[in-house]
Tab-separated table of C-alpha atoms and ligand atoms in Angstrom:
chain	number	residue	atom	x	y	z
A	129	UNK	CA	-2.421	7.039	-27.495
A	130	UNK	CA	0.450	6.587	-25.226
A	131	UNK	CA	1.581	2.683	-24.324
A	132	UNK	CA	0.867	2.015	-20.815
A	133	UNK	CA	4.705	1.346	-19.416
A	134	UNK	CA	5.267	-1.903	-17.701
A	135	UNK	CA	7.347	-3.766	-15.215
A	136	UNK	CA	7.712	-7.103	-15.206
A	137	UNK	CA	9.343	-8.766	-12.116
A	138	UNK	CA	10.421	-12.460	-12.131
A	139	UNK	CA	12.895	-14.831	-10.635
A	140	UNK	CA	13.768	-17.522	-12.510
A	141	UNK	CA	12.134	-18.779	-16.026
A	142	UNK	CA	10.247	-16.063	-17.028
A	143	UNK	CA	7.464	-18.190	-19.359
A	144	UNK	CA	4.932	-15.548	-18.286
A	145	UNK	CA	7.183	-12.271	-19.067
A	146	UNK	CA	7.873	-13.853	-22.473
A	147	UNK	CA	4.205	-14.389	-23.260
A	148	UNK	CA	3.725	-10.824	-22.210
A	149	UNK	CA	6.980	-9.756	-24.503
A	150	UNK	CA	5.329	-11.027	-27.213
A	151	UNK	CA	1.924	-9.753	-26.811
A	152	UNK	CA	3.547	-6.141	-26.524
A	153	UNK	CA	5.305	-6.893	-29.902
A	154	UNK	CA	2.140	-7.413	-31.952
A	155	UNK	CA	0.720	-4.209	-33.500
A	156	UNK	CA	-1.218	-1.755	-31.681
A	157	UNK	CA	-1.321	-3.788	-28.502
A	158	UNK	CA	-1.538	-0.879	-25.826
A	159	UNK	CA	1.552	-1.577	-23.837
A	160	UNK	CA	4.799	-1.913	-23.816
A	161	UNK	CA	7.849	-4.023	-21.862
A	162	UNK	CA	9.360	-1.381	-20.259
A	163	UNK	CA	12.007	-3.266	-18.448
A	164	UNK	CA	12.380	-6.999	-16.907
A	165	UNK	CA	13.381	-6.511	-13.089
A	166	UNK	CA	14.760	-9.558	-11.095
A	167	UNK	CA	15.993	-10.342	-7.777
A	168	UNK	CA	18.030	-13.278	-8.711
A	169	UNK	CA	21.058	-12.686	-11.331
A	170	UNK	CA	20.243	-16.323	-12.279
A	171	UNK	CA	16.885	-15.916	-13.523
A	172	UNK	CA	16.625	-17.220	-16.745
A	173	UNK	CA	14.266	-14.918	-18.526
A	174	UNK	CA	16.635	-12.177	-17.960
A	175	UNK	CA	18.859	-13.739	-20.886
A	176	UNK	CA	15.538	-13.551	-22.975
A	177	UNK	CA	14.911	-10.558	-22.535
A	178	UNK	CA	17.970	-8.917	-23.046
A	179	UNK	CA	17.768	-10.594	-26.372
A	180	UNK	CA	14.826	-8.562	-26.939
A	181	UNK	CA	16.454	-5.260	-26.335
A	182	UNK	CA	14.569	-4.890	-23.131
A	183	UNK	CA	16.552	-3.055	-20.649
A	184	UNK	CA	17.200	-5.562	-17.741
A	185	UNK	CA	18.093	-5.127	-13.998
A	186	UNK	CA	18.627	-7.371	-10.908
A	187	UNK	CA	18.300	-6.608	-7.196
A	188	UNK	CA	19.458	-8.499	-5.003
A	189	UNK	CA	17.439	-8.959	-2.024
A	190	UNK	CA	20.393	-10.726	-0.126
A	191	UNK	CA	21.847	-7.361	-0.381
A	192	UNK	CA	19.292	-5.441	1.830
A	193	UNK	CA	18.856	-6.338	5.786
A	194	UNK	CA	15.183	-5.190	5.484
A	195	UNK	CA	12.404	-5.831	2.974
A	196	UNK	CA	11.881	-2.255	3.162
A	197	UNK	CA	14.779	-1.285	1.710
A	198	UNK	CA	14.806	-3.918	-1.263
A	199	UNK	CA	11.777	-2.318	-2.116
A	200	UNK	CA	12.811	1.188	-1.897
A	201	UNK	CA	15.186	0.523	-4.719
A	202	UNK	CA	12.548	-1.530	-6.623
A	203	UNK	CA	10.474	1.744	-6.717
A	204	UNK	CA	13.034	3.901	-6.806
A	205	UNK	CA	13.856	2.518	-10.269
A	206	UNK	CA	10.131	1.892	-11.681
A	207	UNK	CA	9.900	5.715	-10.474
A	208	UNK	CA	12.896	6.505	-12.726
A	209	UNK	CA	11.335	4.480	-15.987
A	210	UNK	CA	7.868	6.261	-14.975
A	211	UNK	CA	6.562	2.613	-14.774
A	212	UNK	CA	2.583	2.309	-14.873
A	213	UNK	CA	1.928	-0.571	-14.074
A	214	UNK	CA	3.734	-4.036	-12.590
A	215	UNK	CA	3.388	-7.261	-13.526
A	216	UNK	CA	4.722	-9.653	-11.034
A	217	UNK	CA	5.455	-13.591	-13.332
A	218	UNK	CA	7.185	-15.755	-10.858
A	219	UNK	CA	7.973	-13.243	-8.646
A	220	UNK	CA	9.117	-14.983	-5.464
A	221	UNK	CA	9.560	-12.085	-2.846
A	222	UNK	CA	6.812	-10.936	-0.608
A	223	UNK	CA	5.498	-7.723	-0.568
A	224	UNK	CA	4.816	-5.316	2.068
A	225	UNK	CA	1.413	-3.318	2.456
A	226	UNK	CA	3.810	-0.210	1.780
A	227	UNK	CA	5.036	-1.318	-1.226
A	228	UNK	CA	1.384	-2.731	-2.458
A	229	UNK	CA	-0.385	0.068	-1.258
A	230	UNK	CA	2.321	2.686	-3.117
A	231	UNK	CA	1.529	1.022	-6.618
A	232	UNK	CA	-2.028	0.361	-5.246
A	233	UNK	CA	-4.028	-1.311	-8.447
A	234	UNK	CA	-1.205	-0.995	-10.154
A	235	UNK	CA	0.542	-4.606	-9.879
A	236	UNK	CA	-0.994	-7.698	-11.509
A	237	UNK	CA	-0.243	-11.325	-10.274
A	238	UNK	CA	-0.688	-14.354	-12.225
A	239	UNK	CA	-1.114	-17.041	-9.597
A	240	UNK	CA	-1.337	-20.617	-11.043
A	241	UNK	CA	-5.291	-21.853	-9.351
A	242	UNK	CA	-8.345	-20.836	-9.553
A	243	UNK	CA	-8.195	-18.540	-6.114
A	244	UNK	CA	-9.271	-18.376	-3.756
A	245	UNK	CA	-8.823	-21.562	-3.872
A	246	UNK	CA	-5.180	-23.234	-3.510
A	247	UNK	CA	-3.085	-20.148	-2.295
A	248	UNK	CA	0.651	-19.788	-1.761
A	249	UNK	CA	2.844	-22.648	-2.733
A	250	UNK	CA	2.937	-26.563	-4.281
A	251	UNK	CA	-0.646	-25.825	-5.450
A	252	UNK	CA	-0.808	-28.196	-8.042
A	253	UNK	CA	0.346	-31.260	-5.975
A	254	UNK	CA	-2.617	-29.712	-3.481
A	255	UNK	CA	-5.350	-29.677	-6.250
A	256	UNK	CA	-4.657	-32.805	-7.096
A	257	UNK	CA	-4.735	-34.580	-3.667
A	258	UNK	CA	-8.014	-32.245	-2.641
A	259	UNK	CA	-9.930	-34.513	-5.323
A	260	UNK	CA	-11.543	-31.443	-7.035
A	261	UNK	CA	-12.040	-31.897	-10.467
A	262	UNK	CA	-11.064	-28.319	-11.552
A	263	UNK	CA	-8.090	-25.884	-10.875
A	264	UNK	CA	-6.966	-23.137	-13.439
A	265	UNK	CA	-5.166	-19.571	-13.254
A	266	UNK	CA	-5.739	-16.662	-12.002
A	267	UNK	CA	-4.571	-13.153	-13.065
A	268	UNK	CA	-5.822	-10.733	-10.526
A	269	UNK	CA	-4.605	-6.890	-8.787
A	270	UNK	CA	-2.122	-7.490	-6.151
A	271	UNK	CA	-3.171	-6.549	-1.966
A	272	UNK	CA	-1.059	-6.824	0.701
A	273	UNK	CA	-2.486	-10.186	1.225
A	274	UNK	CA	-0.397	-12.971	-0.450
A	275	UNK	CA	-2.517	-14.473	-3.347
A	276	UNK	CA	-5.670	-12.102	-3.047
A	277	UNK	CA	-7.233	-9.254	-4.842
A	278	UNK	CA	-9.937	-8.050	-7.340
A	279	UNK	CA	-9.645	-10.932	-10.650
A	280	UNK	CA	-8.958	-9.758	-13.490
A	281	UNK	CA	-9.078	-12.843	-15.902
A	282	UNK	CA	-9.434	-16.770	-14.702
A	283	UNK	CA	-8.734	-19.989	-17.275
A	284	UNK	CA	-10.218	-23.119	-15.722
A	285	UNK	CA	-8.263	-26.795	-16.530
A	286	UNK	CA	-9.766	-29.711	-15.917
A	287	UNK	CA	-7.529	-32.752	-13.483
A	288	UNK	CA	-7.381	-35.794	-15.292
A	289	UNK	CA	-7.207	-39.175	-13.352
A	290	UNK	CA	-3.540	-39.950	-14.858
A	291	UNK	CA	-2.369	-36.212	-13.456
A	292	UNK	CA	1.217	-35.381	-11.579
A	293	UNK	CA	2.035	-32.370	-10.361
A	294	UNK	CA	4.065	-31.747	-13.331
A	295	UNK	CA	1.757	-32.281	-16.030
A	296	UNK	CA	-1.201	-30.538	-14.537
A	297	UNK	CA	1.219	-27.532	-14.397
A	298	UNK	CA	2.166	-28.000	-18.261
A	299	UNK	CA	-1.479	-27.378	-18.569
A	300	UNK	CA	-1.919	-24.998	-16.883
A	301	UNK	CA	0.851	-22.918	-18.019
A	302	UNK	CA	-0.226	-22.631	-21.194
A	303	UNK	CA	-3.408	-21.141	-20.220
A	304	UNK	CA	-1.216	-18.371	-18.310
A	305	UNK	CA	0.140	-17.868	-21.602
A	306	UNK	CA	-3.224	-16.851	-22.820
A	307	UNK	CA	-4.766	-14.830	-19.796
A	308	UNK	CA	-1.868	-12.844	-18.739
A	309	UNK	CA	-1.543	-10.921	-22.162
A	310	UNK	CA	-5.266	-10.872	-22.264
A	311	UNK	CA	-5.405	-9.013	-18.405
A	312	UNK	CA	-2.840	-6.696	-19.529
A	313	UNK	CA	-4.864	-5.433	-22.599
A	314	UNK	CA	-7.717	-4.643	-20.430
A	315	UNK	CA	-5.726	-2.940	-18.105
A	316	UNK	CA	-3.627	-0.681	-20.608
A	317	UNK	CA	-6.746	-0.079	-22.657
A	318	UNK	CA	-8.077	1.193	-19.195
A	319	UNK	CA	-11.300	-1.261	-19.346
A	320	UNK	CA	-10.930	-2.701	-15.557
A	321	UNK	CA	-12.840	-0.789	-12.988
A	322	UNK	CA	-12.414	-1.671	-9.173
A	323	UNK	CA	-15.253	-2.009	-6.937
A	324	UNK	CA	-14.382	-3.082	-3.716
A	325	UNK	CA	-12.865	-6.723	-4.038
A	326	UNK	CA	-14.079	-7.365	-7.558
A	327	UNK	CA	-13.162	-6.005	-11.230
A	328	UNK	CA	-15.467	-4.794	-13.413
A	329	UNK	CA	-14.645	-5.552	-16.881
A	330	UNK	CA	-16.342	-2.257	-19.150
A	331	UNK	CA	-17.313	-2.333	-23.111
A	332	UNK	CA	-18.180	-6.030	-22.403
A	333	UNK	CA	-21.124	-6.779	-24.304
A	334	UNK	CA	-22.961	-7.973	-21.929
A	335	UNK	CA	-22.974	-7.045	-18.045
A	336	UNK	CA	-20.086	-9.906	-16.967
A	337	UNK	CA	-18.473	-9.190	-14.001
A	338	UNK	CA	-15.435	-11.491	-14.711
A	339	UNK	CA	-14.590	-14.037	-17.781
A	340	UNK	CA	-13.812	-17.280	-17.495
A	341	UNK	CA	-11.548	-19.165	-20.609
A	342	UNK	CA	-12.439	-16.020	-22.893
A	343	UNK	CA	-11.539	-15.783	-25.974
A	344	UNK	CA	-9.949	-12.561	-26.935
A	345	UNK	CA	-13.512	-11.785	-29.714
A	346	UNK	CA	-15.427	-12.494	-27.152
A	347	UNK	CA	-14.737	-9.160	-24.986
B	1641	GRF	C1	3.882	-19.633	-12.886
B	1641	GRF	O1	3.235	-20.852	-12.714
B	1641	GRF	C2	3.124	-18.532	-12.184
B	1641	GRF	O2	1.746	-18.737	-12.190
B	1641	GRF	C3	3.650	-18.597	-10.783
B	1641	GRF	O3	5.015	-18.925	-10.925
B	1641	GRF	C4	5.227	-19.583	-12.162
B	1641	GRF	C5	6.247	-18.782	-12.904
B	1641	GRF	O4	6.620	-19.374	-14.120
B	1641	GRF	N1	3.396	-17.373	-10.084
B	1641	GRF	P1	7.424	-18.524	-15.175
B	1641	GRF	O5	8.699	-18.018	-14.472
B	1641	GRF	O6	6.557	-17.394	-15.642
B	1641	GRF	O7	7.758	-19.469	-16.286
């Protein structure tokens, strides 16, 4: 069968595209890196994954007056690579309903709490001074609302009392690693099924709607 094609759009590190590179690489995994997009020459996952042989290419959003037209040549150039699917990993633009709604359940966001809790931005500083005593990742289909969407896979981490900011996100990072590849195997092996605002996981054995800290036997 043919390897779903994929996008994946960063701006600066790239941790998540690089666990993603990797999952591609192992045999018979169902998709493949199709090209790493950036808006930001700097980004350093671009060097990694030119090292990889994965065709790169940067956009400048300074360049364009209007969103719009940044994201014309965004799709303009999946279009061209007959991209399947997107997978936004530190993306840091906004999107507009256009955009969303042309690749409609067709992008994938990893977004670094358990949402709906803790949207947008400093989350982990926010977890921690909220007092709950759980925050996670998310990987879930992109809407034209920021940080919402049908979820796709969730990894929950626990706040210790000693926690910063930074160390709760070393955590939780390396969960990301683990869900993100994991999302984009259901998705390429065409598994996820939408239903309104939640994603229906098929072949599971047993009637879950959504997995928490799977483990990849488990589904
Ligand atoms: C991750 O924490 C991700 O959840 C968030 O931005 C960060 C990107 O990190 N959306 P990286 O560039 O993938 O290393």
């Amino acid at each position: 069968m043919a390897k779903l094609r994929v996008a994946v759009l960063i701006s600066s590190r790239g941790s998540n595209m690089q666990s993603l590179v990797r999952a591609c690489a192992q045999e018979g995994f169902p998709a493949e890196i199709t090209t790493v997009l950036s808006n930001n020459l700097e980004a350093g996952g671009l060097k990694f994954a030119a090292e990889n042989a994965i065709p790169t290419r940067v956009i400048d959003h300074r360049e364009f007056e209007a969103r719009e037209e940044f994201e014309k040549q965004i799709t303009q150039y999946l279009e061209e690579l007959e991209i399947d699917l997107i997978c936004l990993a530190g993306f840091m633009r906004l999107l507009t309903a256009d955009f969303v709604n042309r690749w409609r359940d067709r992008i994938l966001n990893i977004h670094p709490s358990l949402l709906p809790a803790f949207k947008g931005l400093h989350v982990h500083e926010r977890a921690i001074e909220s007092g709950t005593r759980f925050t996670g990742c998310t990987v879930h289909i992109v809407r034209p609302e920021m940080d919402n969407g049908p979820i796709i896979v969730q990894a929950a981490v626990p706040i210790l009392g000693d926690d910063t900011p930074d160390s709760l996100a070393t955590r939780i990072l390396e969960q990301e690693h683990r869900i993100y590849p994991l999302a984009l195997k259901l998705m390429a092996e065409g598994r996820i099924r939408i239903q309104g605002p939640i994603a229906l996981i098929d072949g599971a054995e047993q009637p879950i709607r959504s997995l928490i800290n799977p483990k990849l036997e488990e589904i």
